[in-house]
Tab-separated table of C-alpha atoms and ligand atoms in Angstrom:
chain	number	residue	atom	x	y	z
A	1	MET	CA	16.468	9.931	32.548
A	2	THR	CA	16.777	6.173	32.862
A	3	GLY	CA	13.828	5.347	35.114
A	4	GLU	CA	12.600	1.775	35.468
A	5	SER	CA	14.925	-0.141	33.226
A	6	ARG	CA	13.886	-3.684	33.824
A	7	PHE	CA	12.005	-5.170	30.904
A	8	PRO	CA	9.015	-7.240	32.041
A	9	LEU	CA	10.205	-10.459	30.345
A	10	ALA	CA	13.005	-11.723	32.565
A	11	ASP	CA	14.020	-14.435	30.112
A	12	ARG	CA	13.965	-12.068	27.149
A	13	PRO	CA	15.315	-8.640	28.100
A	14	ARG	CA	15.688	-7.566	24.468
A	15	LEU	CA	13.396	-7.967	21.471
A	16	TRP	CA	14.374	-7.781	17.808
A	17	GLY	CA	11.824	-8.392	15.115
A	18	THR	CA	9.277	-7.089	12.665
A	19	ALA	CA	5.723	-5.748	12.855
A	20	VAL	CA	2.593	-6.139	10.746
A	21	SER	CA	-1.055	-5.275	11.317
A	22	HIS	CA	-3.992	-7.564	10.604
A	23	TYR	CA	-5.807	-5.519	7.968
A	24	GLN	CA	-2.674	-4.640	6.050
A	25	VAL	CA	-1.614	-8.256	5.457
A	26	GLU	CA	-4.474	-10.695	6.070
A	27	GLY	CA	-6.976	-9.913	3.297
A	28	GLY	CA	-10.724	-10.495	3.083
A	29	ASP	CA	-11.794	-8.789	6.298
A	30	PRO	CA	-15.151	-6.967	6.098
A	31	CYS	CA	-14.885	-4.012	8.491
A	32	ASP	CA	-15.193	-0.234	8.532
A	33	TRP	CA	-12.049	0.104	6.362
A	34	SER	CA	-13.332	-2.172	3.620
A	35	ALA	CA	-16.581	-0.171	3.671
A	36	TRP	CA	-14.459	2.999	3.371
A	37	GLU	CA	-12.751	1.556	0.298
A	38	ASP	CA	-16.099	0.516	-1.198
A	39	ALA	CA	-17.207	4.122	-0.812
A	40	GLY	CA	-14.119	5.255	-2.800
A	41	ARG	CA	-12.567	7.111	0.106
A	42	THR	CA	-8.956	5.913	-0.294
A	43	ARG	CA	-6.396	7.210	-2.802
A	44	GLY	CA	-4.846	3.815	-3.316
A	45	GLY	CA	-7.762	1.480	-4.018
A	46	ALA	CA	-8.973	-1.541	-2.101
A	47	CYS	CA	-7.115	-3.923	0.177
A	48	GLY	CA	-8.699	-7.104	-1.227
A	49	ARG	CA	-6.431	-10.072	-0.560
A	50	ALA	CA	-3.741	-7.853	0.996
A	51	ALA	CA	-0.686	-10.125	1.355
A	52	GLY	CA	-2.867	-13.198	1.843
A	53	SER	CA	-1.541	-13.723	5.364
A	54	TRP	CA	-4.817	-15.037	6.752
A	55	ASP	CA	-3.945	-18.295	4.984
A	56	ARG	CA	-0.172	-17.920	4.723
A	57	TYR	CA	0.529	-17.295	8.399
A	58	GLU	CA	2.773	-20.345	8.768
A	59	GLU	CA	4.946	-19.178	5.930
A	60	ASP	CA	5.076	-15.676	7.425
A	61	ALA	CA	6.120	-17.054	10.812
A	62	ALA	CA	8.887	-18.993	9.058
A	63	LEU	CA	10.023	-15.804	7.307
A	64	ALA	CA	10.068	-13.962	10.627
A	65	ALA	CA	12.349	-16.705	11.955
A	66	GLU	CA	14.541	-16.432	8.862
A	67	THR	CA	15.171	-12.754	9.676
A	68	GLY	CA	16.808	-13.750	12.964
A	69	SER	CA	13.949	-12.268	14.990
A	70	ASN	CA	13.019	-13.221	18.525
A	71	ALA	CA	9.777	-11.161	18.402
A	72	PHE	CA	6.898	-10.569	15.991
A	73	ARG	CA	4.244	-7.908	16.446
A	74	PHE	CA	0.870	-8.439	14.816
A	75	SER	CA	-2.686	-7.330	15.525
A	76	ILE	CA	-6.002	-9.064	15.951
A	77	SER	CA	-8.937	-8.198	13.731
A	78	TRP	CA	-11.794	-7.120	16.003
A	79	SER	CA	-14.237	-7.522	13.089
A	80	ARG	CA	-13.302	-11.181	12.697
A	81	ILE	CA	-13.527	-11.892	16.422
A	82	GLU	CA	-16.806	-10.054	17.020
A	83	PRO	CA	-18.503	-9.828	13.623
A	84	GLN	CA	-21.806	-8.931	15.266
A	85	HIS	CA	-22.173	-6.936	18.432
A	86	GLY	CA	-21.817	-9.365	21.344
A	87	ARG	CA	-21.388	-12.419	19.081
A	88	PHE	CA	-17.891	-13.814	19.079
A	89	ASP	CA	-16.390	-16.087	16.449
A	90	ASP	CA	-14.099	-18.626	18.019
A	91	THR	CA	-12.890	-20.066	14.730
A	92	ALA	CA	-11.167	-16.745	14.007
A	93	LEU	CA	-9.539	-16.904	17.424
A	94	GLU	CA	-8.339	-20.424	16.673
A	95	ARG	CA	-6.515	-19.149	13.610
A	96	TYR	CA	-4.700	-16.547	15.770
A	97	ARG	CA	-4.003	-19.286	18.279
A	98	ARG	CA	-2.284	-21.329	15.559
A	99	LEU	CA	-0.156	-18.335	14.596
A	100	VAL	CA	0.846	-17.814	18.232
A	101	ASP	CA	1.708	-21.508	18.647
A	102	ARG	CA	3.788	-21.488	15.491
A	103	LEU	CA	5.722	-18.390	16.588
A	104	ILE	CA	6.440	-19.901	19.977
A	105	GLU	CA	7.646	-23.116	18.352
A	106	LEU	CA	10.085	-20.966	16.400
A	107	ASP	CA	11.210	-19.250	19.625
A	108	ILE	CA	9.614	-15.951	18.616
A	109	GLU	CA	7.798	-13.824	21.192
A	110	PRO	CA	4.312	-12.885	19.939
A	111	ILE	CA	3.433	-9.235	20.589
A	112	VAL	CA	-0.292	-8.756	20.194
A	113	THR	CA	-1.903	-5.416	19.313
A	114	LEU	CA	-5.669	-5.217	19.833
A	115	PHE	CA	-6.542	-2.010	18.014
A	116	HIS	CA	-4.755	-1.117	14.794
A	117	TYR	CA	-7.238	1.334	13.216
A	118	THR	CA	-10.072	-0.939	12.044
A	119	HIS	CA	-13.448	-1.595	13.706
A	120	PRO	CA	-16.244	-4.106	13.225
A	121	LEU	CA	-19.028	-2.845	10.974
A	122	TRP	CA	-21.427	-2.444	13.907
A	123	PHE	CA	-19.056	-0.398	16.028
A	124	HIS	CA	-19.640	3.223	14.968
A	125	GLU	CA	-23.428	2.800	15.346
A	126	ARG	CA	-23.604	0.655	18.429
A	127	ALA	CA	-20.625	1.782	20.519
A	128	PRO	CA	-18.987	4.886	18.986
A	129	TRP	CA	-15.873	6.393	20.560
A	130	THR	CA	-17.947	9.420	21.559
A	131	THR	CA	-19.720	7.227	24.129
A	132	SER	CA	-18.506	5.161	27.055
A	133	ALA	CA	-20.042	2.112	25.352
A	134	SER	CA	-16.827	2.068	23.281
A	135	VAL	CA	-14.770	1.534	26.416
A	136	GLU	CA	-16.948	-1.367	27.561
A	137	ALA	CA	-16.950	-2.964	24.109
A	138	PHE	CA	-13.171	-2.720	23.774
A	139	ALA	CA	-12.559	-4.152	27.241
A	140	ARG	CA	-14.902	-7.048	26.502
A	141	PHE	CA	-13.077	-7.738	23.243
A	142	ALA	CA	-9.718	-7.582	25.063
A	143	GLY	CA	-10.984	-10.010	27.706
A	144	HIS	CA	-12.249	-12.410	25.087
A	145	VAL	CA	-8.947	-12.446	23.215
A	146	THR	CA	-7.012	-12.904	26.463
A	147	ASP	CA	-9.240	-15.848	27.422
A	148	ALA	CA	-8.196	-17.501	24.163
A	149	LEU	CA	-4.514	-16.528	23.964
A	150	GLY	CA	-3.479	-15.332	27.410
A	151	ASP	CA	-1.870	-18.599	28.484
A	152	ARG	CA	0.701	-18.207	25.700
A	153	VAL	CA	0.863	-14.500	24.809
A	154	ARG	CA	2.833	-12.423	27.304
A	155	VAL	CA	3.188	-9.087	25.516
A	156	TRP	CA	0.126	-6.985	24.708
A	157	MET	CA	-0.370	-3.590	23.133
A	158	PRO	CA	-4.041	-2.595	23.416
A	159	LEU	CA	-3.729	0.511	21.195
A	160	ASN	CA	-1.672	1.441	18.168
A	161	GLU	CA	-1.121	5.189	17.718
A	162	PRO	CA	-4.222	6.597	19.425
A	163	LEU	CA	-3.263	10.156	18.472
A	164	VAL	CA	-2.910	9.313	14.771
A	165	PHE	CA	-6.312	7.648	14.874
A	166	LEU	CA	-7.774	10.694	16.641
A	167	LEU	CA	-6.300	13.159	14.160
A	168	ALA	CA	-6.973	11.199	10.980
A	169	GLY	CA	-10.329	9.710	12.001
A	170	TRP	CA	-11.915	12.542	13.997
A	171	PHE	CA	-10.080	15.774	13.177
A	172	ASP	CA	-9.233	15.475	9.495
A	173	GLY	CA	-11.810	12.823	8.696
A	174	GLN	CA	-9.454	11.024	6.293
A	175	ILE	CA	-9.941	7.553	7.728
A	176	PRO	CA	-12.948	5.815	9.295
A	177	PRO	CA	-15.111	6.975	10.971
A	178	GLY	CA	-14.338	10.023	8.783
A	179	ILE	CA	-15.433	12.760	11.133
A	180	ALA	CA	-13.974	16.276	11.256
A	181	ASP	CA	-15.335	17.795	14.408
A	182	GLY	CA	-13.086	19.569	16.891
A	183	LYS	CA	-15.826	19.548	19.512
A	184	VAL	CA	-15.846	15.792	20.051
A	185	LEU	CA	-12.062	15.337	20.135
A	186	PRO	CA	-11.603	15.739	23.902
A	187	ARG	CA	-14.284	13.112	24.549
A	188	VAL	CA	-12.952	10.661	21.982
A	189	PHE	CA	-9.420	11.004	23.331
A	190	ASP	CA	-10.642	10.460	26.881
A	191	HIS	CA	-12.475	7.323	25.794
A	192	LEU	CA	-9.405	6.013	23.998
A	193	MET	CA	-7.385	6.477	27.185
A	194	ALA	CA	-10.140	4.828	29.221
A	195	ALA	CA	-10.340	1.963	26.730
A	196	HIS	CA	-6.598	1.432	26.997
A	197	CYS	CA	-6.852	1.246	30.812
A	198	ALA	CA	-9.919	-1.013	30.756
A	199	ALA	CA	-8.295	-3.379	28.260
A	200	ALA	CA	-5.081	-3.468	30.315
A	201	ALA	CA	-7.139	-4.357	33.395
A	202	ALA	CA	-9.082	-7.051	31.501
A	203	ILE	CA	-5.828	-8.596	30.281
A	204	ARG	CA	-4.151	-8.507	33.708
A	205	GLU	CA	-7.191	-10.015	35.408
A	206	ARG	CA	-6.835	-13.068	33.189
A	207	SER	CA	-3.103	-13.218	32.752
A	208	ALA	CA	-1.010	-12.194	35.721
A	209	HIS	CA	2.251	-12.375	33.732
A	210	ALA	CA	1.082	-9.985	30.988
A	211	ALA	CA	3.367	-7.139	29.920
A	212	ILE	CA	1.343	-4.207	28.599
A	213	GLY	CA	2.524	-1.491	26.263
A	214	ILE	CA	1.280	1.099	23.796
A	215	ALA	CA	2.574	2.205	20.381
A	216	HIS	CA	2.941	5.997	20.184
A	217	ASN	CA	3.727	7.586	16.828
A	218	MET	CA	6.448	10.202	17.258
A	219	MET	CA	7.677	12.572	14.551
A	220	SER	CA	10.597	14.886	14.330
A	221	PHE	CA	9.633	18.496	13.572
A	222	ALA	CA	11.783	21.319	12.207
A	223	PRO	CA	11.008	24.930	11.235
A	224	GLU	CA	10.784	25.343	7.456
A	225	ARG	CA	12.483	28.767	7.753
A	226	ARG	CA	15.038	28.576	10.543
A	227	GLY	CA	15.036	32.362	10.918
A	228	SER	CA	11.288	32.602	11.322
A	229	PHE	CA	10.044	33.039	14.855
A	230	LEU	CA	6.591	31.801	13.812
A	231	ASP	CA	7.907	28.647	12.152
A	232	ARG	CA	9.952	27.897	15.255
A	233	PHE	CA	6.876	28.494	17.376
A	234	VAL	CA	4.660	26.030	15.460
A	235	THR	CA	7.507	23.525	15.541
A	236	ARG	CA	7.654	23.725	19.338
A	237	MET	CA	3.871	23.481	19.519
A	238	ALA	CA	3.779	20.432	17.248
A	239	HIS	CA	6.397	18.686	19.338
A	240	ARG	CA	4.600	19.602	22.545
A	241	CYS	CA	1.216	18.350	21.331
A	242	TYR	CA	2.016	15.492	19.025
A	243	ASN	CA	5.002	13.909	20.732
A	244	ARG	CA	4.844	14.953	24.336
A	245	GLY	CA	1.079	15.028	25.002
A	246	LEU	CA	0.708	11.266	25.233
A	247	ILE	CA	4.011	10.781	27.053
A	248	GLU	CA	2.857	13.213	29.730
A	249	ALA	CA	-0.503	11.494	29.962
A	250	PHE	CA	1.175	8.186	30.797
A	251	ALA	CA	3.813	9.763	33.027
A	252	THR	CA	1.403	11.859	35.118
A	253	GLY	CA	-2.146	10.587	34.487
A	254	ARG	CA	-3.046	14.039	33.101
A	255	TRP	CA	-3.024	15.590	29.701
A	256	ASP	CA	-3.383	19.158	28.535
A	257	PHE	CA	-2.491	20.068	24.963
A	258	LEU	CA	-3.828	22.048	22.030
A	259	LEU	CA	-4.735	20.896	18.579
A	260	PRO	CA	-4.572	23.914	16.300
A	261	PRO	CA	-6.237	26.226	15.990
A	262	THR	CA	-8.177	26.100	19.237
A	263	THR	CA	-9.099	22.608	20.426
A	264	ARG	CA	-7.815	22.010	23.911
A	265	LEU	CA	-7.535	18.419	25.075
A	266	ARG	CA	-7.407	18.325	28.797
A	267	GLY	CA	-8.181	15.481	31.139
A	268	ARG	CA	-7.119	13.153	33.844
A	269	ARG	CA	-7.116	9.405	34.392
A	270	ASP	CA	-4.903	8.426	37.261
A	271	GLU	CA	-4.909	4.766	36.271
A	272	LEU	CA	-2.875	5.605	33.143
A	273	THR	CA	0.268	5.847	35.257
A	274	ARG	CA	-0.112	2.240	36.386
A	275	SER	CA	-1.349	0.854	33.096
A	276	LEU	CA	1.947	0.218	31.284
A	277	ASP	CA	4.910	-2.106	31.655
A	278	PHE	CA	6.713	-0.691	28.635
A	279	PHE	CA	6.318	2.143	26.143
A	280	GLY	CA	6.498	1.683	22.351
A	281	VAL	CA	7.700	4.366	19.951
A	282	ASN	CA	6.728	4.237	16.277
A	283	PHE	CA	9.178	6.476	14.464
A	284	TYR	CA	9.487	7.245	10.752
A	285	SER	CA	10.384	10.750	9.627
A	286	ARG	CA	10.552	14.536	10.035
A	287	LEU	CA	8.179	17.290	8.989
A	288	HIS	CA	9.307	20.814	8.147
A	289	LEU	CA	6.662	23.228	9.341
A	290	ARG	CA	5.667	26.636	8.107
A	291	CYS	CA	3.362	29.138	9.723
A	292	PRO	CA	0.813	30.412	8.891
A	293	GLY	CA	-0.426	27.246	7.281
A	294	ARG	CA	-3.265	26.356	5.027
A	295	GLU	CA	-3.287	22.754	6.251
A	296	ARG	CA	-5.536	22.190	9.208
A	297	LEU	CA	-3.347	19.857	11.188
A	298	ILE	CA	-0.136	21.544	12.197
A	299	GLY	CA	0.267	24.370	9.752
A	300	GLU	CA	1.777	23.723	6.357
A	301	PHE	CA	4.245	20.875	6.290
A	302	HIS	CA	6.741	19.326	3.907
A	303	TYR	CA	9.216	16.536	3.786
A	304	ARG	CA	12.574	17.449	2.338
A	305	ASP	CA	15.904	15.733	2.013
A	306	GLU	CA	17.938	17.899	4.338
A	307	SER	CA	20.376	15.189	5.379
A	308	GLY	CA	21.112	14.131	1.793
A	309	ARG	CA	20.233	10.506	2.428
A	310	GLY	CA	17.538	10.555	-0.257
A	311	LEU	CA	13.777	10.478	0.208
A	312	THR	CA	11.871	7.229	0.601
A	313	ASP	CA	9.530	6.044	-2.178
A	314	ASN	CA	6.642	7.798	-0.440
A	315	GLY	CA	8.654	11.007	-0.125
A	316	TRP	CA	9.607	10.810	3.548
A	317	GLU	CA	12.872	12.247	4.851
A	318	ILE	CA	15.280	9.756	6.423
A	319	VAL	CA	16.396	11.065	9.831
A	320	PRO	CA	17.976	8.272	11.883
A	321	ASP	CA	19.643	10.637	14.358
A	322	GLU	CA	16.235	11.921	15.390
A	323	LEU	CA	15.250	8.466	16.645
A	324	GLU	CA	17.697	8.934	19.499
A	325	ASP	CA	15.964	12.195	20.490
A	326	ALA	CA	12.535	10.573	20.307
A	327	LEU	CA	13.698	7.815	22.630
A	328	VAL	CA	15.182	10.320	25.063
A	329	GLU	CA	11.830	12.138	25.070
A	330	ALA	CA	9.918	8.874	25.589
A	331	SER	CA	12.167	7.979	28.512
A	332	HIS	CA	10.268	10.616	30.513
A	333	THR	CA	7.661	7.906	30.981
A	334	ARG	CA	10.315	6.176	33.148
A	335	LEU	CA	9.330	2.921	31.459
A	336	PRO	CA	11.349	0.397	29.470
A	337	LEU	CA	11.129	1.394	25.810
A	338	ILE	CA	10.876	-0.460	22.538
A	339	VAL	CA	10.821	0.907	19.015
A	340	SER	CA	7.522	-0.681	18.067
A	341	GLU	CA	7.703	0.418	14.390
A	342	ASN	CA	10.391	1.935	12.185
A	343	GLY	CA	10.754	1.345	8.479
A	344	ILE	CA	11.225	2.580	4.944
A	345	ALA	CA	9.238	2.355	1.717
A	346	ASP	CA	11.968	1.358	-0.734
A	347	ALA	CA	10.892	-0.985	-3.531
A	348	SER	CA	14.363	-1.205	-5.083
A	349	ASP	CA	16.019	-1.830	-1.700
A	350	ARG	CA	18.573	0.839	-2.547
A	351	LEU	CA	18.311	2.739	0.731
A	352	ARG	CA	17.093	0.117	3.203
A	353	ALA	CA	20.453	-1.319	4.302
A	354	ALA	CA	21.817	2.116	5.255
A	355	PHE	CA	18.459	2.993	6.848
A	356	LEU	CA	18.703	-0.066	9.085
A	357	GLU	CA	22.363	0.511	9.972
A	358	ASP	CA	21.812	4.176	10.796
A	359	HIS	CA	18.736	3.585	12.934
A	360	ALA	CA	20.456	0.765	14.803
A	361	ALA	CA	23.353	3.128	15.507
A	362	SER	CA	20.921	5.736	16.809
A	363	LEU	CA	19.347	3.113	19.055
A	364	ARG	CA	22.778	2.227	20.399
A	365	ARG	CA	23.596	5.878	21.106
A	366	ALA	CA	20.333	6.232	23.036
A	367	ALA	CA	21.212	3.114	25.082
A	368	ASP	CA	24.700	4.504	25.722
A	369	ARG	CA	23.070	7.634	27.132
A	370	GLY	CA	21.215	5.442	29.618
A	371	VAL	CA	17.873	5.296	27.804
A	372	PRO	CA	16.351	1.881	28.562
A	373	VAL	CA	15.909	0.634	24.993
A	374	HIS	CA	14.820	-2.994	24.996
A	375	GLY	CA	13.598	-3.672	21.507
A	376	TYR	CA	13.363	-2.779	17.857
A	377	LEU	CA	10.628	-3.893	15.465
A	378	TYR	CA	11.038	-3.125	11.787
A	379	TRP	CA	7.959	-2.139	9.778
A	380	SER	CA	7.415	-4.394	8.019
A	381	LEU	CA	8.064	-8.079	7.456
A	382	LEU	CA	6.171	-7.923	4.139
A	383	ASP	CA	5.014	-5.455	1.530
A	384	ASN	CA	1.453	-4.691	2.553
A	385	PHE	CA	-1.605	-2.507	2.111
A	386	GLU	CA	-0.510	0.946	3.265
A	387	TRP	CA	-3.910	2.372	4.160
A	388	LEU	CA	-4.786	5.428	2.041
A	389	ASP	CA	-1.779	4.792	-0.225
A	390	GLY	CA	-2.827	1.265	-1.095
A	391	PHE	CA	-0.105	-1.076	-2.347
A	392	GLY	CA	2.189	1.772	-3.504
A	393	PRO	CA	4.756	1.997	-0.701
A	394	LYS	CA	6.867	-1.159	-0.272
A	395	PHE	CA	8.057	-1.420	3.314
A	396	GLY	CA	8.760	-5.156	3.310
A	397	LEU	CA	11.956	-7.004	4.092
A	398	TYR	CA	10.156	-9.458	1.833
A	399	GLU	CA	8.702	-8.396	-1.478
A	400	VAL	CA	5.214	-9.749	-2.194
A	401	ASP	CA	4.270	-10.528	-5.772
A	402	ARG	CA	0.850	-8.903	-6.289
A	403	GLN	CA	-0.305	-11.660	-8.633
A	404	THR	CA	0.912	-14.817	-6.928
A	405	LEU	CA	1.438	-13.451	-3.394
A	406	GLU	CA	4.777	-15.209	-3.438
A	407	ARG	CA	7.274	-13.771	-0.920
A	408	ARG	CA	10.866	-13.026	-1.946
A	409	PRO	CA	13.575	-11.711	0.375
A	410	ARG	CA	15.077	-8.326	-0.403
A	411	PRO	CA	18.884	-8.222	-0.026
A	412	SER	CA	18.668	-6.052	3.108
A	413	VAL	CA	17.240	-8.999	5.090
A	414	ASP	CA	20.863	-10.017	5.635
A	415	VAL	CA	21.702	-6.629	7.117
A	416	PHE	CA	18.653	-6.811	9.371
A	417	ARG	CA	19.698	-10.264	10.608
A	418	ARG	CA	23.271	-9.177	11.317
A	419	LEU	CA	22.145	-6.070	13.211
A	420	GLY	CA	19.732	-8.208	15.205
A	421	GLU	CA	22.474	-10.616	16.206
A	422	ALA	CA	24.542	-7.702	17.471
A	423	PHE	CA	21.616	-6.104	19.309
A	424	LEU	CA	20.520	-9.315	20.979
A	425	GLY	CA	24.073	-10.297	21.814
A	426	GLU	CA	25.089	-7.008	23.364
A	427	VAL	CA	25.368	-6.470	27.041
A	428	SER	CA	22.660	-3.931	27.607
A	429	ALA	CA	23.941	-0.777	29.250
A	430	ALA	CA	20.496	-0.210	30.678
A	431	THR	CA	19.871	-3.631	32.204
A	432	GLY	CA	23.375	-4.884	32.801
A	433	THR	CA	22.259	-8.258	31.519
A	434	THR	CA	23.198	-10.247	28.476
A	435	SER	CA	20.229	-11.019	26.312
A	436	GLN	CA	19.723	-13.759	23.787
B	1	FCB	C1	2.242	3.572	10.960
B	1	FCB	C2	1.101	2.577	11.079
B	1	FCB	C3	1.337	1.332	10.259
B	1	FCB	C4	1.946	1.617	8.907
B	1	FCB	C5	3.114	2.550	9.010
B	1	FCB	C6	3.800	2.880	7.713
B	1	FCB	O1	1.841	4.832	11.397
B	1	FCB	O2	0.946	2.184	12.421
B	1	FCB	O3	0.105	0.654	10.172
B	1	FCB	O4	1.014	2.057	8.012
B	1	FCB	O5	2.725	3.736	9.649
């Protein structure tokens, strides 16, 4: 199960930190998501100033340091970098450069994501994911960003949650580009995989020391009625498609899975197997599935508080033990693993400390079983704009005042810092090295 256990950063074998994404914290970024909000397509209103991080990045870097982190994951806004097709804005890149410099001064490893759901306004017309122009455009964007940051940034994640984007953007049509068309899914998925490979190649060409990863959203699934053969069947199917499909793609260079009711995604790109240096797991919760369903995605699904830990503010079940299983599953990639997102919406901070403790324990159990776990990134440093749910869910270790944008630590920051010290100080069972 262990596979390649050596993490690509020799001087930093373990990462502990937080994650944000550009659109959710920066504010004032005209792109396909802001157009989506203007058209009234979100439940939770408009992003507007978000957390104001475009201007407050120095303060945010200082907060990241205050949490005891040695890593910070953030994403780059493609719409700021390439506001018009083929026209790049270097002043936007300079701002990211300043953030990177500041993090490095604070001894924090920047982890840069290139695609976290949003696109420039021109993208869906000029280079849609249904065409190979998308692959070329994304690789060019990746190359441009690496030219600007590649001498300092070592850790790159071209794509965040490609399957979530595929399902929500092209299957359910809930997020931009808002298409619900089973017929184009195989092509879009293939282009996302190709774009990942092309971006990885563009980064490596310019930066030989780059470590490349991906963030894969994994869920735990359980049958709603344990005694029901059909519920157990859809549960197995959901796990097979949603969790394992992408893992297999990276492990073997091939994919073959069904999206219900009848869309088969099947393809092959041999270069996938060589494209990664580490694999990121985004893990949040568990869905209880019932068949037959009225929902289109994976039958009918519910969250419920089976473990008695209480539901999060956005109604998600808290299932720390399942993180261990997700990591075991992801270890089939035979790559070093990091938890690239894990977090809880908990405005009152009532549940967060236990959430952090329990997930850290699960991480430790996975490591004790020989799973090469090299990092944990909490979602999120700050309260932010949670996509369709707007500013409702509060994931932040730091609370953000919606009027003044002032940041205030929640008490659980102390727990996060203490767990980080232990994680970074431990002798890793997987690597046999002591990290700092
Ligand atoms: C993940 C997304 C991230 C955030 C969290 C709560 O799926 O990657 O942007 O919204 O969920």
